[in-house]
Amino acid sequence: MSLVLDPAAQDLLFREARTANTFTDEPVSEEQVRAIYDLVKYGPTAFNQTPLRITLVRSPEARERLLPHMAEGNRPKTATAPLVAILAADNEFHEELPALFPAFPAAKDAFFAERPARERSAAMNAALQAAYFIVGVRAAGLAAGPMTGFDFEGVRKEFLDDDHTPLMIVNIGKPGPDASYPRSPRLAYEDVVTTV
């Protein structure tokens, strides 16, 4: 059985999509980011908990505050990307659960009353949402450059608070010249899937 999604969309989202390291100076609009979010918000999470929080770094002042926290090799990319997003997990996501999961409003207290349980769940489910976000960026015809090479605690202190854990920083825009490295190999189906 083949995929239902047409081959051009498959290429846009996966086969031809690449991590970008350089970008053009074409801006990324608020409307584009809203369209991305309005698409990817439907991706599944446990209990529909939706712990991902996105901080858009748009102003030159905010960018200057971010750059010292980036690993040296990531600074030039982050300095020149049209838009930078800090993706974080909200460890207090459970406060929204009665509205987000009306089928079982008691989930807030039944499963997430303790902070360590919330942190584990927030990290896993926000990471799922971060992956959806990257695919959404691609669906908008843009390229994403996700990175974990930064000072997590420094970014948390500079842009977030104690209730938010940074996951990754994503540079976003139209790919520039020589934006991507050559495609790296992927594992074969047989190396990944086991049937029991």
Short mmCIF file of C-alpha atoms in Angstrom, two decimals:
data_model
loop_
_atom_site.label_atom_id
_atom_site.label_comp_id
_atom_site.label_asym_id
_atom_site.label_seq_id
_atom_site.Cartn_x
_atom_site.Cartn_y
_atom_site.Cartn_z
CA MET A 1 0.00 0.00 0.00
CA SER A 2 1.34 3.41 -0.90
CA LEU A 3 1.03 6.67 0.98
CA VAL A 4 -2.08 8.80 0.47
CA LEU A 5 -0.10 12.06 0.62
CA ASP A 6 0.99 13.07 -2.87
CA PRO A 7 4.69 12.67 -3.75
CA ALA A 8 5.31 16.43 -3.98
CA ALA A 9 4.07 16.91 -0.42
CA GLN A 10 6.13 13.92 0.74
CA ASP A 11 9.21 15.55 -0.80
CA LEU A 12 8.41 18.95 0.73
CA LEU A 13 7.97 17.55 4.21
CA PHE A 14 10.59 14.79 4.24
CA ARG A 15 12.62 13.58 1.27
CA GLU A 16 13.80 16.93 -0.09
CA ALA A 17 13.57 18.87 3.18
CA ARG A 18 16.90 19.60 4.81
CA THR A 19 18.27 21.23 7.92
CA ALA A 20 19.32 24.72 6.87
CA ASN A 21 22.56 26.32 8.01
CA THR A 22 22.28 29.50 5.92
CA PHE A 23 19.27 31.61 5.08
CA THR A 24 18.24 34.39 2.74
CA ASP A 25 17.22 37.68 4.31
CA GLU A 26 13.56 37.20 3.35
CA PRO A 27 11.56 37.78 6.54
CA VAL A 28 9.30 35.21 8.17
CA SER A 29 5.98 36.87 8.89
CA GLU A 30 3.75 36.58 11.91
CA GLU A 31 1.07 35.20 9.56
CA GLN A 32 3.39 32.37 8.49
CA VAL A 33 4.15 31.44 12.09
CA ARG A 34 0.45 31.53 12.99
CA ALA A 35 -0.34 29.29 10.01
CA ILE A 36 2.36 26.85 11.12
CA TYR A 37 1.00 26.73 14.66
CA ASP A 38 -2.60 26.46 13.47
CA LEU A 39 -1.61 23.33 11.53
CA VAL A 40 0.69 21.58 14.00
CA LYS A 41 -1.44 22.18 17.10
CA TYR A 42 -3.44 19.14 16.00
CA GLY A 43 -0.52 16.73 16.47
CA PRO A 44 -1.25 14.21 19.24
CA THR A 45 0.16 14.39 22.76
CA ALA A 46 -0.67 12.37 25.87
CA PHE A 47 -3.90 13.68 27.43
CA ASN A 48 -3.74 16.48 24.81
CA GLN A 49 -1.42 18.17 27.29
CA THR A 50 0.22 20.53 24.76
CA PRO A 51 3.27 21.54 26.85
CA LEU A 52 5.29 23.16 24.03
CA ARG A 53 5.89 26.89 24.45
CA ILE A 54 7.49 28.94 21.69
CA THR A 55 9.47 32.14 22.19
CA LEU A 56 10.05 33.99 18.91
CA VAL A 57 13.29 35.96 18.85
CA ARG A 58 12.57 38.83 16.44
CA SER A 59 14.17 41.98 17.79
CA PRO A 60 17.88 42.74 17.34
CA GLU A 61 18.12 43.27 21.10
CA ALA A 62 16.73 39.82 21.87
CA ARG A 63 19.02 38.26 19.28
CA GLU A 64 22.04 39.91 20.96
CA ARG A 65 20.90 38.45 24.28
CA LEU A 66 20.62 34.98 22.74
CA LEU A 67 23.88 34.80 20.79
CA PRO A 68 26.25 34.50 23.79
CA HIS A 69 24.36 31.38 24.88
CA MET A 70 24.79 29.63 21.52
CA ALA A 71 27.65 27.19 20.89
CA GLU A 72 30.33 28.95 18.89
CA GLY A 73 29.57 27.04 15.68
CA ASN A 74 25.87 27.89 15.93
CA ARG A 75 26.25 31.65 16.50
CA PRO A 76 26.62 32.69 12.84
CA LYS A 77 23.53 30.71 11.84
CA THR A 78 21.47 32.18 14.65
CA ALA A 79 22.80 35.68 14.00
CA THR A 80 21.64 35.64 10.37
CA ALA A 81 18.43 33.56 10.38
CA PRO A 82 15.34 35.66 9.63
CA LEU A 83 13.57 34.18 12.66
CA VAL A 84 14.70 32.20 15.67
CA ALA A 85 12.35 30.16 17.88
CA ILE A 86 13.19 28.94 21.36
CA LEU A 87 11.16 25.78 21.96
CA ALA A 88 10.54 24.93 25.59
CA ALA A 89 8.49 22.55 27.74
CA ASP A 90 6.03 24.12 30.17
CA ASN A 91 6.32 22.09 33.37
CA GLU A 92 3.07 23.60 34.63
CA PHE A 93 1.11 22.39 31.58
CA HIS A 94 -1.25 20.50 33.88
CA GLU A 95 -3.06 23.72 34.78
CA GLU A 96 -4.58 23.69 31.27
CA LEU A 97 -5.64 20.03 31.35
CA PRO A 98 -9.23 20.51 32.57
CA ALA A 99 -9.90 22.62 29.45
CA LEU A 100 -7.67 20.67 27.05
CA PHE A 101 -8.81 17.20 28.11
CA PRO A 102 -12.45 17.55 29.14
CA ALA A 103 -12.99 13.79 28.80
CA PHE A 104 -11.00 13.37 32.04
CA PRO A 105 -10.47 16.71 33.80
CA ALA A 106 -9.21 14.92 36.91
CA ALA A 107 -6.05 13.89 34.97
CA LYS A 108 -4.47 17.10 36.24
CA ASP A 109 -4.35 15.80 39.80
CA ALA A 110 -4.49 12.07 39.16
CA PHE A 111 -1.30 11.94 37.08
CA PHE A 112 0.47 15.28 37.28
CA ALA A 113 0.22 16.51 40.87
CA GLU A 114 3.95 15.93 41.42
CA ARG A 115 6.53 18.10 39.64
CA PRO A 116 8.88 15.21 38.59
CA ALA A 117 6.01 13.47 36.78
CA ARG A 118 5.11 16.73 35.03
CA GLU A 119 8.71 17.37 33.98
CA ARG A 120 9.06 13.90 32.43
CA SER A 121 5.76 14.15 30.60
CA ALA A 122 6.33 17.75 29.51
CA ALA A 123 9.76 16.92 28.07
CA MET A 124 8.49 13.95 26.05
CA ASN A 125 5.31 15.57 24.76
CA ALA A 126 6.89 18.95 24.02
CA ALA A 127 9.59 17.09 22.05
CA LEU A 128 6.79 15.49 20.00
CA GLN A 129 5.32 18.93 19.41
CA ALA A 130 8.75 20.30 18.47
CA ALA A 131 8.96 17.66 15.73
CA TYR A 132 5.51 18.65 14.50
CA PHE A 133 6.65 22.28 14.52
CA ILE A 134 9.65 21.48 12.29
CA VAL A 135 7.40 19.63 9.83
CA GLY A 136 5.02 22.60 9.93
CA VAL A 137 7.87 24.97 9.08
CA ARG A 138 8.56 22.79 6.06
CA ALA A 139 4.86 22.78 5.13
CA ALA A 140 5.06 26.59 5.00
CA GLY A 141 7.81 26.32 2.36
CA LEU A 142 10.48 27.35 4.84
CA ALA A 143 13.55 25.58 6.19
CA ALA A 144 14.27 24.83 9.82
CA GLY A 145 17.64 24.58 11.49
CA PRO A 146 17.01 22.89 14.86
CA MET A 147 19.90 22.99 17.34
CA THR A 148 20.66 21.76 20.83
CA GLY A 149 24.13 23.30 20.90
CA PHE A 150 23.51 26.06 23.42
CA ASP A 151 23.70 26.81 27.13
CA PHE A 152 20.34 25.47 28.31
CA GLU A 153 20.50 27.08 31.73
CA GLY A 154 21.66 30.39 30.27
CA VAL A 155 18.77 30.45 27.78
CA ARG A 156 16.32 29.48 30.51
CA LYS A 157 17.48 32.35 32.74
CA GLU A 158 17.61 34.87 29.89
CA PHE A 159 14.28 34.10 28.20
CA LEU A 160 12.18 31.73 30.32
CA ASP A 161 11.54 30.98 34.00
CA ASP A 162 11.85 28.08 36.43
CA ASP A 163 8.67 26.50 35.09
CA HIS A 164 9.99 26.19 31.52
CA THR A 165 12.73 23.88 30.24
CA PRO A 166 14.38 24.75 26.92
CA LEU A 167 14.43 21.89 24.41
CA MET A 168 15.93 23.32 21.24
CA ILE A 169 16.47 26.46 19.25
CA VAL A 170 15.21 26.52 15.68
CA ASN A 171 16.44 28.93 13.02
CA ILE A 172 13.73 29.52 10.42
CA GLY A 173 13.69 31.02 6.93
CA LYS A 174 14.23 30.46 3.22
CA PRO A 175 17.43 28.47 2.70
CA GLY A 176 20.42 30.45 1.50
CA PRO A 177 23.41 29.41 -0.62
CA ASP A 178 24.95 26.08 0.36
CA ALA A 179 22.36 25.83 3.13
CA SER A 180 22.65 22.09 3.72
CA TYR A 181 25.28 19.42 4.06
CA PRO A 182 25.10 16.41 1.71
CA ARG A 183 22.33 14.02 2.71
CA SER A 184 23.53 11.60 5.38
CA PRO A 185 22.58 7.92 5.25
CA ARG A 186 19.46 6.59 6.95
CA LEU A 187 18.88 3.23 8.57
CA ALA A 188 16.98 0.67 6.51
CA TYR A 189 13.53 -0.55 7.53
CA GLU A 190 14.98 -3.92 8.52
CA ASP A 191 17.44 -2.22 10.88
CA VAL A 192 14.71 -0.37 12.72
CA VAL A 193 11.52 -2.43 12.67
CA THR A 194 11.10 -5.72 14.52
CA THR A 195 7.95 -7.77 14.27
CA VAL A 196 7.13 -10.00 17.22
#
